[in-house]
Coordinates of C-alpha atoms in Angstrom, one line a residue:
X1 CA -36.7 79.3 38.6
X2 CA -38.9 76.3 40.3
X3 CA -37.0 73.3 41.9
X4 CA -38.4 71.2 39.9
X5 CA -37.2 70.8 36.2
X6 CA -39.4 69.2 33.5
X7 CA -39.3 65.0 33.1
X8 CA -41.4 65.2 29.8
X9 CA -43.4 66.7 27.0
X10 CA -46.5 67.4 29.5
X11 CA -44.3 68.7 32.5
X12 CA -42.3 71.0 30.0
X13 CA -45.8 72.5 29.0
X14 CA -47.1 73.1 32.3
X15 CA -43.7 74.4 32.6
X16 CA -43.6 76.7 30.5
X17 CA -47.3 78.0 31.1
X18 CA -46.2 78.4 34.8
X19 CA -43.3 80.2 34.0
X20 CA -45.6 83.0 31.5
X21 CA -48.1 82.9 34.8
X22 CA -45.0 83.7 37.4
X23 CA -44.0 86.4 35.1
X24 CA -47.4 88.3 35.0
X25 CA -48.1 88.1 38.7
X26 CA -44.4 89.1 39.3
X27 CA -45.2 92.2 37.1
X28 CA -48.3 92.7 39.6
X29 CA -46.3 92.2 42.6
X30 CA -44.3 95.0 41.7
X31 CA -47.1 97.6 40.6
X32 CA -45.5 97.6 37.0
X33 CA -48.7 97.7 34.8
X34 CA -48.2 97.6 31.0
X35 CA -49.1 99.9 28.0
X36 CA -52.6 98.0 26.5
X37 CA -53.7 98.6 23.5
X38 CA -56.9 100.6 22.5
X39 CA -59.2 97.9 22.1
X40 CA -58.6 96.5 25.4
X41 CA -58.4 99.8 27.5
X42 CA -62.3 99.9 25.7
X43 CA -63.3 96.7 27.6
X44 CA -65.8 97.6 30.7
X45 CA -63.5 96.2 33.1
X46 CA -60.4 98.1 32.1
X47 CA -60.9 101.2 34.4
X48 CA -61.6 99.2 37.1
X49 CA -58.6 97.1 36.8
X50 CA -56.6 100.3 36.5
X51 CA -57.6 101.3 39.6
X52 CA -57.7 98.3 41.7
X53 CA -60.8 97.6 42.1
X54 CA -61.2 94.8 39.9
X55 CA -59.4 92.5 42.3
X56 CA -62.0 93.3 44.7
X57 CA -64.6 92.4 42.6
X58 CA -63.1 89.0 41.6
X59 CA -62.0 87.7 44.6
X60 CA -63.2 84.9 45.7
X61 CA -63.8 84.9 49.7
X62 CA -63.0 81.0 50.2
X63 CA -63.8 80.9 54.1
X64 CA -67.5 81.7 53.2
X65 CA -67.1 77.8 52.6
X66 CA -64.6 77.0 54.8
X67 CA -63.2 79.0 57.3
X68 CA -60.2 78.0 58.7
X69 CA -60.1 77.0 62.5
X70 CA -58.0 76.9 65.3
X71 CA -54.8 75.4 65.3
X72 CA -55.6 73.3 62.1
X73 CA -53.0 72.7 59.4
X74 CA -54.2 74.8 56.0
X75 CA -52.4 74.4 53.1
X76 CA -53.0 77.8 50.6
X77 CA -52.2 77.1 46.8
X78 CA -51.3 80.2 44.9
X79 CA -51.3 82.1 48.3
X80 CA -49.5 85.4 47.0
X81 CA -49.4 87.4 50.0
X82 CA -52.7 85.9 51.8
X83 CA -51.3 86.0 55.3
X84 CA -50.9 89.5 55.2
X85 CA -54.2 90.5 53.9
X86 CA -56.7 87.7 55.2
X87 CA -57.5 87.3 58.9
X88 CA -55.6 83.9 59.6
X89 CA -54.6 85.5 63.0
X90 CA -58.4 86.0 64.1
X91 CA -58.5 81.7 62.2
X92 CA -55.8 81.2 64.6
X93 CA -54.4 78.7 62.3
X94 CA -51.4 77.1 60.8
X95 CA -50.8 78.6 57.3
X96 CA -48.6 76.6 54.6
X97 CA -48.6 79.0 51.4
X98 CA -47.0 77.7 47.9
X99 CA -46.7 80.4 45.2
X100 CA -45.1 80.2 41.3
X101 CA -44.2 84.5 41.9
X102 CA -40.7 84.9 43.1
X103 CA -42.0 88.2 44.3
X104 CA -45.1 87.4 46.2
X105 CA -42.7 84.6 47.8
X106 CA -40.2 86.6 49.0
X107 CA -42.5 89.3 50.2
X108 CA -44.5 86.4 52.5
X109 CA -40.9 84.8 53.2
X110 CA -39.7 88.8 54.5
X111 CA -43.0 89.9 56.4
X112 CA -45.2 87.1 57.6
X113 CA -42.8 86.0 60.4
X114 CA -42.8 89.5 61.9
X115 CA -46.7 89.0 61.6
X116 CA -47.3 86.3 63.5
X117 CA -44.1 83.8 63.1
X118 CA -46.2 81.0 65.0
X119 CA -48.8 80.7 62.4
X120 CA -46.9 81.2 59.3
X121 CA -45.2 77.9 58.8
X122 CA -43.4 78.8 55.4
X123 CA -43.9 79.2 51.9
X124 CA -42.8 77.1 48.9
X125 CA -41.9 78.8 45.2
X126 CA -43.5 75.8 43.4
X127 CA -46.4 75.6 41.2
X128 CA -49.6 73.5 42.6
X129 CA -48.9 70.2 41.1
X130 CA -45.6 69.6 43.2
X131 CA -46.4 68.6 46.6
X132 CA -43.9 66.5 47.0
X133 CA -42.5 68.1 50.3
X134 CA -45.5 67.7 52.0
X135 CA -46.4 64.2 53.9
X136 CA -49.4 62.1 53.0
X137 CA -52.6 63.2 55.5
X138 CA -50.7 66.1 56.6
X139 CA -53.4 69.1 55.9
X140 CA -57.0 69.9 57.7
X141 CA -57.5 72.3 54.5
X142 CA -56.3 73.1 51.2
X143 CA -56.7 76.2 49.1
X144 CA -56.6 77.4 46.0
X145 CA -58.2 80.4 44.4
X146 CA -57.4 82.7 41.5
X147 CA -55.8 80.8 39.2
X148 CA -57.3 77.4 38.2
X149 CA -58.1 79.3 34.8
X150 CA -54.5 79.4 33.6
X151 CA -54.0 75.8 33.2
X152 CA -55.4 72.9 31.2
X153 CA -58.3 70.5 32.8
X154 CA -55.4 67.4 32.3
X155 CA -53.1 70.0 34.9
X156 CA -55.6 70.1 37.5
X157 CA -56.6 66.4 37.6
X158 CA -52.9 65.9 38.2
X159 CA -53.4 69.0 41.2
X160 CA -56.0 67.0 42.8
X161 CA -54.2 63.8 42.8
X162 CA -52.0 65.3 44.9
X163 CA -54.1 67.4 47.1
X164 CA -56.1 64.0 47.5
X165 CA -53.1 62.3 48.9
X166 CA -51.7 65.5 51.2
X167 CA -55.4 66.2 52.7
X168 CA -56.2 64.1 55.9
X169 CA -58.9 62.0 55.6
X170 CA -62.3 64.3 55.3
X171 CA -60.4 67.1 54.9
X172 CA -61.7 69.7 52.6
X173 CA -60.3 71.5 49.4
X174 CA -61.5 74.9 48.7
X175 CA -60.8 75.9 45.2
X176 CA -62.2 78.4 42.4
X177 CA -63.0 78.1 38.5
X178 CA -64.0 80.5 36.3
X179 CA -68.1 80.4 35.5
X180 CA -67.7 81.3 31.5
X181 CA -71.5 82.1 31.3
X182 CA -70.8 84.9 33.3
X183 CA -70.8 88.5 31.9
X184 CA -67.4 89.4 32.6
X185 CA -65.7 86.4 31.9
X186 CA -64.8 87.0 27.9
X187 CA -63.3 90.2 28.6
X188 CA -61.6 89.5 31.7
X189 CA -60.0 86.3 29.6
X190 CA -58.6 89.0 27.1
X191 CA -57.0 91.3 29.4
X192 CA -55.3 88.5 31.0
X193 CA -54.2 87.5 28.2
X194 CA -52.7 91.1 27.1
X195 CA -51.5 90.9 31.1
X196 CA -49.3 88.2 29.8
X197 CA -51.1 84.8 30.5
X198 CA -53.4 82.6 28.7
X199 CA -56.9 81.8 29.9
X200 CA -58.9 78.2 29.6
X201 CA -62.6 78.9 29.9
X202 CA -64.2 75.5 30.4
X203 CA -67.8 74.8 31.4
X204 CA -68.7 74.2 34.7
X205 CA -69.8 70.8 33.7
X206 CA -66.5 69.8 32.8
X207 CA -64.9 70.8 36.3
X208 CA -68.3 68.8 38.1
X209 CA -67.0 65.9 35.8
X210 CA -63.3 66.1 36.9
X211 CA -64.4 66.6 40.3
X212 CA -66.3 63.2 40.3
X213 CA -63.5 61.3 38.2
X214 CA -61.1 62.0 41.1
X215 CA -63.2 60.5 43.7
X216 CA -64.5 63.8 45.6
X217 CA -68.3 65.0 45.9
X218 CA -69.1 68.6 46.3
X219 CA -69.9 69.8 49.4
X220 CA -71.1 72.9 48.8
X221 CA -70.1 75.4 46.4
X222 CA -70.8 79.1 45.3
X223 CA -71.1 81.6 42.5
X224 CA -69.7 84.8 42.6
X225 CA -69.3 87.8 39.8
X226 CA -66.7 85.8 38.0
X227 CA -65.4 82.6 40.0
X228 CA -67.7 80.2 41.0
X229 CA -66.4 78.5 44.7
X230 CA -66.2 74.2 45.3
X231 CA -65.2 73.1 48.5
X232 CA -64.8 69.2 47.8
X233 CA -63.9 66.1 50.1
X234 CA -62.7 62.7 48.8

């Protein structure tokens, strides 16, 4: 599927996580929404997520933080289909998207160009950890929302490692975390999981201690009804 096979025991788990994730959004991607069982169709999110709505309510709007400006070189983690749907012709900027769903990647890779084939500069079918293709101190912003919660804390110190050495120096790095002390965050966790992919809850403390054991500070940062925002610099 990826271009990059695993090496080792912790590659072929993050592997095989990414593969399970690929699969859900894929499903997503093409409206195919499966049968869930009584207990789960009780949750208080559940109608909302069968309407659609539930996206809206969880998403987090990363340019609050940092909005992306003109002519600089943003690279979106886990972008789906962002340059259709978010403003980045108003931004005015040059928009690298990486993305584990075959689907998502081929809908960008078919209808982006015809948006605006000046700004879209490609996307990548890789998972976040694999930046390889990209030069050191190449990006003016990274991205990444939506989907630090399927992974392991040891996966995402390896994701910063290499969004450290991509970023430009006092570049920024947007991502989001789920806040477990929020309301929704239990139940959401267990419809993802009946959606097909496991979900880490970890305390924000624990991403605050990451964050400072791979030599960024917090800039600012923001809580929303589920995800809670950083935007970091190393």
């Amino acid at each position: 599927m990826f271009s990059q096979l695993p090496t080792d025991n912790r590659e072929l788990n993050w592997f095989t996580l990414t593969e399970a994730i690929a699969k859900r959004f894929d499903a997503e991607y093409q409206n195919q929404k499966p049968d869930l069982p009584d207990e789960v169709q009780a949750l208080p999110i559940f109608l909302d997520w069968q309407s659609g709505k539930l996206q809206n309510r969880v998403t987090s709007k990363f340019w609050e933080l940092a909005q992306p400006k003109k002519n600089q070189a943003c690279l979106d983690l886990g972008c789906g289909i962002s340059f259709l749907i978010y403003p980045w012709r108003d931004w005015n900027a040059y928009f690298y998207g990486q993305d584990i769903s075959k689907v998502a990647t081929e809908i960008l890779q078919s209808r982006a160009p015809q948006l605006n084939s000046k700004l879209f500069k490609g996307i990548s079918n890789k998972p976040a950890h694999h930046l390889e293709s990209y030069q050191d101190s190449f990006f003016d912003l990274a991205i990444a929302t939506g989907f630090s919660c399927y992974y392991p804390l040891e996966y995402w110190e390896t994701v910063l490692e290499q969004v450290r050495r991509v970023l430009k120096p006092g570049g920024f790095f947007v991502f989001d975390v789920i806040d477990p002390s929020q309301d929704m965050a239990e139940d959401w966790s267990i419809l993802e999981t009946y959606l097909g992919a496991e979900v880490f809850l970890e305390d924000l403390s624990d991403w605050q201690a990451l964050i400072k054991k791979s030599g960024a500070k917090i800039v600012k940062e923001q809580s929303g009804e589920l995800f809670h925002l950083y935007k970091i610099r190393w």
